[in-house]
Short mmCIF file of C-alpha atoms in Angstrom, two decimals:
data_model
loop_
_atom_site.label_atom_id
_atom_site.label_comp_id
_atom_site.label_asym_id
_atom_site.label_seq_id
_atom_site.Cartn_x
_atom_site.Cartn_y
_atom_site.Cartn_z
CA MET B 1 11.08 -5.00 17.46
CA LYS B 2 9.85 -8.95 17.41
CA LYS B 3 6.00 -8.35 17.02
CA LEU B 4 6.95 -5.83 14.43
CA LEU B 5 9.04 -8.34 12.67
CA PHE B 6 6.08 -10.68 12.70
CA LEU B 7 3.96 -8.17 11.26
CA LEU B 8 6.11 -7.37 8.60
CA ALA B 9 5.89 -10.98 7.63
CA LEU B 10 2.11 -11.09 7.13
CA LEU B 11 2.17 -7.64 4.98
CA PRO B 12 2.09 -9.06 1.69
CA SER B 13 -1.14 -10.82 0.79
CA LEU B 14 -0.53 -14.62 0.79
CA LEU B 15 -3.26 -15.16 -2.17
CA ALA B 16 -2.15 -13.71 -5.42
CA ALA B 17 -4.55 -14.13 -7.97
CA GLN B 18 -3.48 -13.81 -11.39
CA THR B 19 -5.44 -12.82 -14.46
CA ILE B 20 -4.91 -14.96 -17.41
CA PRO B 21 -3.03 -12.94 -20.21
CA ALA B 22 -5.47 -12.19 -23.42
CA ASP B 23 -3.26 -13.76 -25.69
CA THR B 24 -2.96 -16.73 -24.21
CA ILE B 25 -6.52 -17.76 -23.58
CA THR B 26 -9.51 -19.13 -25.72
CA PRO B 27 -12.46 -16.85 -26.36
CA ALA B 28 -14.31 -15.65 -23.43
CA ASN B 29 -17.50 -17.54 -23.98
CA THR B 30 -15.78 -21.23 -23.63
CA PRO B 31 -16.75 -23.20 -20.87
CA TYR B 32 -13.17 -22.96 -19.70
CA MET B 33 -13.05 -19.30 -19.38
CA LEU B 34 -16.40 -19.11 -17.86
CA THR B 35 -15.47 -21.42 -15.07
CA VAL B 36 -12.13 -19.50 -14.76
CA GLU B 37 -14.57 -15.98 -14.40
CA GLN B 38 -16.71 -17.90 -11.99
CA ALA B 39 -13.32 -18.69 -10.04
CA ASP B 40 -12.14 -14.88 -9.87
CA SER B 41 -15.73 -13.94 -8.39
CA ALA B 42 -15.19 -16.84 -5.84
CA ILE B 43 -11.86 -15.56 -4.91
CA ALA B 44 -13.20 -12.05 -4.74
CA ALA B 45 -15.83 -13.11 -1.99
CA GLN B 46 -13.13 -15.02 -0.32
CA ASP B 47 -14.54 -18.26 -0.81
CA TRP B 48 -11.75 -20.33 -1.06
CA GLU B 49 -13.33 -23.73 -1.22
CA LYS B 50 -15.64 -22.77 -3.97
CA ALA B 51 -12.90 -20.72 -6.13
CA LEU B 52 -10.43 -23.82 -5.61
CA HIS B 53 -13.22 -26.32 -7.17
CA LEU B 54 -13.66 -24.02 -9.93
CA LEU B 55 -10.06 -23.80 -10.86
CA ASP B 56 -9.71 -27.63 -10.69
CA SER B 57 -12.76 -27.73 -12.93
CA ALA B 58 -11.05 -25.53 -15.35
CA MET B 59 -8.09 -27.36 -15.53
CA ARG B 60 -9.52 -30.58 -16.15
CA LEU B 61 -11.79 -28.90 -18.88
CA GLU B 62 -8.55 -28.16 -20.66
CA PRO B 63 -5.55 -30.04 -19.55
CA SER B 64 -3.25 -28.64 -22.10
CA ASN B 65 -4.36 -25.14 -21.63
CA PRO B 66 -0.88 -22.89 -21.12
CA SER B 67 -2.78 -20.82 -18.56
CA ASN B 68 -3.17 -23.76 -16.40
CA VAL B 69 0.20 -22.63 -14.74
CA LEU B 70 -1.44 -19.70 -13.49
CA LEU B 71 -4.64 -21.36 -12.52
CA LEU B 72 -2.40 -24.17 -10.68
CA SER B 73 -0.36 -21.44 -9.01
CA ASN B 74 -3.67 -19.78 -7.50
CA ALA B 75 -4.98 -23.29 -6.68
CA GLY B 76 -1.85 -23.57 -4.34
CA MET B 77 -2.32 -20.25 -2.71
CA LEU B 78 -6.26 -21.28 -2.18
CA ARG B 79 -4.99 -24.65 -0.67
CA TYR B 80 -2.70 -22.65 1.70
CA TYR B 81 -5.38 -20.59 2.73
CA LEU B 82 -7.57 -23.68 3.61
CA GLY B 83 -4.99 -24.81 5.95
CA GLN B 84 -3.44 -27.37 3.45
CA ASP B 85 0.31 -26.55 3.59
CA SER B 86 1.60 -29.63 1.83
CA ALA B 87 -0.85 -29.50 -0.91
CA ALA B 88 -0.30 -25.81 -1.42
CA LEU B 89 3.39 -26.56 -1.92
CA ALA B 90 2.63 -29.66 -4.45
CA ALA B 91 0.64 -27.55 -6.38
CA LEU B 92 3.19 -24.68 -6.47
CA ASP B 93 5.94 -27.12 -7.08
CA ALA B 94 4.03 -28.78 -9.99
CA ALA B 95 3.50 -24.94 -11.51
CA HIS B 96 7.35 -24.36 -11.22
CA ALA B 97 8.21 -27.40 -13.04
CA MET B 98 5.55 -26.59 -16.00
CA ALA B 99 7.16 -22.75 -16.10
CA PRO B 100 10.41 -22.77 -14.42
CA ALA B 101 10.81 -19.10 -15.00
CA SER B 102 7.52 -17.78 -14.09
CA VAL B 103 8.26 -15.15 -11.31
CA THR B 104 4.67 -15.73 -10.42
CA VAL B 105 4.76 -18.86 -9.37
CA LEU B 106 8.38 -18.39 -7.68
CA THR B 107 6.58 -15.54 -5.87
CA ASN B 108 3.91 -17.25 -4.44
CA ARG B 109 5.61 -20.25 -3.32
CA ALA B 110 8.03 -17.93 -1.74
CA ARG B 111 5.07 -16.26 -0.09
CA VAL B 112 4.12 -19.86 1.42
CA PHE B 113 7.76 -20.77 2.33
CA ASN B 114 8.05 -17.25 4.18
CA ALA B 115 4.34 -17.89 5.89
CA ILE B 116 5.47 -21.68 7.31
CA GLY B 117 8.66 -20.43 8.45
CA ASP B 118 10.99 -22.29 5.84
CA ASN B 119 13.15 -18.98 5.63
CA THR B 120 15.91 -20.76 3.57
CA ARG B 121 13.58 -21.65 0.69
CA ALA B 122 11.81 -18.60 0.78
CA PHE B 123 15.31 -16.54 0.53
CA ALA B 124 16.01 -19.01 -2.53
CA ASP B 125 13.22 -18.24 -4.36
CA TYR B 126 12.83 -14.48 -3.82
CA GLN B 127 16.37 -14.36 -5.04
CA LEU B 128 15.79 -16.20 -7.70
CA VAL B 129 12.83 -13.93 -8.59
CA THR B 130 14.83 -10.75 -8.49
CA GLN B 131 17.52 -12.43 -10.92
CA LEU B 132 14.70 -13.11 -13.26
CA ASP B 133 13.08 -9.56 -12.88
CA SER B 134 14.82 -7.00 -10.75
CA THR B 135 12.17 -4.67 -11.12
CA LEU B 136 9.81 -6.28 -8.92
CA PHE B 137 9.38 -4.20 -5.36
CA GLU B 138 8.41 -7.46 -3.21
CA PRO B 139 11.25 -9.79 -3.71
CA TRP B 140 13.38 -7.35 -2.55
CA LEU B 141 11.58 -6.34 0.56
CA GLN B 142 11.50 -9.64 1.51
CA LEU B 143 15.10 -10.49 1.02
CA GLY B 144 15.90 -7.52 3.36
CA PHE B 145 13.40 -8.80 5.73
CA LEU B 146 14.85 -12.48 5.64
CA GLN B 147 18.59 -11.15 5.80
CA LEU B 148 17.52 -8.67 8.85
CA ARG B 149 16.13 -11.74 10.81
CA GLY B 150 19.09 -13.44 9.92
CA GLY B 151 21.49 -11.11 11.06
CA ASP B 152 22.88 -10.37 7.74
CA PHE B 153 23.03 -6.77 7.77
CA LYS B 154 25.37 -5.80 5.01
CA GLY B 155 22.84 -7.88 2.68
CA ALA B 156 19.60 -6.29 4.20
CA GLU B 157 21.33 -3.19 3.79
CA ALA B 158 21.29 -3.62 -0.08
CA SER B 159 17.85 -5.20 -0.41
CA ILE B 160 15.99 -2.62 1.35
CA ALA B 161 18.01 0.06 -0.44
CA LYS B 162 16.85 -1.72 -4.01
CA ALA B 163 13.03 -1.91 -2.15
CA GLU B 164 13.65 1.76 -1.60
CA GLU B 165 14.75 2.75 -5.04
CA LEU B 166 11.63 0.88 -6.37
CA GLU B 167 8.89 2.06 -3.72
CA PRO B 168 10.12 4.94 -1.46
CA ASP B 169 7.11 5.78 -0.19
CA ASN B 170 5.81 1.89 0.65
CA VAL B 171 5.00 1.40 4.46
CA GLN B 172 6.67 -1.61 4.35
CA VAL B 173 9.82 -0.09 3.18
CA ILE B 174 9.80 2.21 5.84
CA LEU B 175 9.13 -0.15 8.82
CA THR B 176 12.03 -2.41 7.12
CA ARG B 177 14.07 0.65 7.08
CA ALA B 178 13.72 1.19 10.63
CA LEU B 179 14.13 -1.86 11.91
CA TYR B 180 17.27 -2.37 9.90
CA LEU B 181 18.83 0.77 11.69
CA GLU B 182 17.32 0.07 15.02
CA SER B 183 19.07 -3.91 14.91
CA ASN B 184 21.99 -2.26 13.22
CA GLY B 185 22.50 -0.01 16.39
CA ARG B 186 21.71 3.26 14.80
CA PRO B 187 18.21 4.01 16.72
CA GLY B 188 18.91 7.86 16.36
CA GLU B 189 18.43 7.29 12.38
CA ALA B 190 15.55 4.82 13.15
CA ILE B 191 13.37 7.37 14.53
CA PRO B 192 12.46 9.48 11.61
CA TYR B 193 11.13 6.37 9.89
CA TYR B 194 9.32 5.48 12.85
CA THR B 195 7.77 9.03 13.01
CA ARG B 196 6.45 8.54 9.48
CA LEU B 197 5.03 5.31 10.23
CA ILE B 198 3.19 6.62 13.35
CA ARG B 199 2.02 9.82 11.37
CA ASN B 200 0.39 7.58 8.47
CA GLU B 201 -1.34 4.91 11.24
CA PRO B 202 -0.33 5.04 15.15
CA SER B 203 -0.21 1.81 16.88
CA PRO B 204 0.95 0.58 20.24
CA GLU B 205 3.97 -1.56 18.42
CA LEU B 206 5.28 1.53 16.63
CA TYR B 207 4.96 4.00 19.87
CA ALA B 208 6.62 1.40 21.66
CA ALA B 209 9.49 0.73 19.05
CA ARG B 210 9.95 4.65 18.67
CA ALA B 211 9.99 4.85 22.72
CA ILE B 212 12.78 2.66 22.62
CA CYS B 213 14.75 4.27 20.15
CA ASN B 214 14.31 7.46 22.32
CA ILE B 215 15.47 5.80 25.20
CA ARG B 216 18.63 4.70 23.70
CA THR B 217 19.27 7.83 22.43
CA ASP B 218 18.53 9.70 25.80
CA ASP B 219 15.57 11.54 25.03
CA LEU B 220 13.62 10.25 27.84
CA GLY B 221 10.84 12.62 27.99
CA GLN B 222 9.96 11.84 24.40
CA ALA B 223 10.05 8.37 25.20
CA ALA B 224 7.74 8.93 27.97
CA ASP B 225 5.65 10.86 25.61
CA ASP B 226 5.20 8.17 23.12
CA ILE B 227 4.58 5.29 25.98
CA SER B 228 1.94 7.55 27.24
CA LYS B 229 0.13 7.78 23.70
CA GLY B 230 0.63 3.85 22.87
CA LEU B 231 -1.13 2.92 26.52
CA GLU B 232 -3.95 5.53 25.63
CA LEU B 233 -4.37 3.23 22.44
CA ALA B 234 -3.99 -0.29 24.41
CA PRO B 235 -3.44 -0.46 28.35
CA ASP B 236 -2.00 -3.79 28.52
CA ASP B 237 0.09 -3.76 25.10
CA PRO B 238 3.83 -5.89 26.21
CA ASP B 239 5.29 -3.97 24.08
CA LEU B 240 4.69 -0.63 25.68
CA LEU B 241 5.42 -2.17 29.20
CA VAL B 242 8.62 -3.51 28.28
CA ALA B 243 9.67 0.01 26.90
CA ARG B 244 8.05 1.49 29.85
CA SER B 245 10.22 -0.88 32.35
CA LEU B 246 13.37 0.14 30.32
CA LEU B 247 12.49 3.97 30.97
CA ASN B 248 11.77 3.37 34.75
CA ARG B 249 15.12 1.57 35.03
CA ARG B 250 16.91 4.62 32.92
CA ARG B 251 15.20 6.54 35.59
CA TYR B 252 16.37 4.78 38.48
CA ARG B 253 13.04 3.43 39.45
CA GLU B 254 14.25 -0.12 39.93
CA LYS B 255 10.71 -0.84 41.68
CA ASP B 256 8.64 0.42 38.77
CA ALA B 257 10.93 -1.16 36.27
CA GLU B 258 10.68 -4.80 37.68
CA ALA B 259 6.94 -4.55 37.98
CA ASP B 260 6.29 -3.45 34.30
CA ALA B 261 8.78 -6.24 33.20
CA ARG B 262 6.30 -8.66 35.20
CA ALA B 263 3.49 -7.20 33.56
CA ALA B 264 4.87 -7.14 30.27
CA VAL B 265 5.39 -11.16 30.49
CA GLU B 266 1.86 -11.50 32.22
CA ALA B 267 0.61 -9.60 29.24
CA GLY B 268 2.18 -12.09 26.69
CA ALA B 269 5.61 -10.97 25.86
CA ASP B 270 8.74 -13.35 25.40
CA PRO B 271 10.59 -13.42 28.96
CA LEU B 272 13.85 -13.68 27.57
CA ARG B 273 13.46 -10.56 25.45
CA VAL B 274 11.91 -8.79 28.64
CA LYS B 275 15.15 -10.10 30.21
CA VAL B 276 17.61 -8.69 27.18
CA ILE B 277 16.18 -5.51 26.95
CA THR B 278 15.08 -4.76 30.73
CA GLY B 279 17.42 -6.61 32.62
CA TYR B 280 14.36 -7.98 34.34
#
């Protein structure tokens, strides 16, 4: 599950380039707007350095243009993409000071906090976004994820339910719901959600997660089938080796279980997690 939580954290795009609203800008043929358009093209081409240079140039051309809030927010995300964490947050803080109620700025800042592991401040920003606009999907999803990771199952349930209400078929929502149910001691209820995800796009991590849920509900045959299918995709996947270790232990194959646990650690699994799940 740890790997799935990590993958879930990375699902939202870090870069959220925002188009400037038509009623807040000068005519399209001005140097300011031409520069912004060039920056948009550079962002589309993932040329972060060029895009950042162009955004900075546009803001210098018209320092008082109200659209600079969005440009500054985008510049902050570009700086994060370039590995400039402190500068990224400084830009986003400045944009927030200019427009404290901007959900775009707050969401971008929350994304950066989330990505660098500052869960407390990410949570605060996402929570504020939901208070400003309760119809946005991503903040509810990320609140649920952060609450789940922090062990606040009651809060996670409420946030995930709101995200489901907004986008019931979203892959991220389905995964978060599955992780919530599994973490809350309800593996049987998590299985259908993992099944939906596997049907959409099979992966070793998903097969391993469903296998462990099947083991915990005593469906060892289905667990073995999940592990076999997952290993066809990735023969050395540590999550699958952990699942197979647990399965072997449930089948009283202690030597095989211990060997799989060692192999999982050698493949990169956290030894403590392996110990907790398998006993080895």
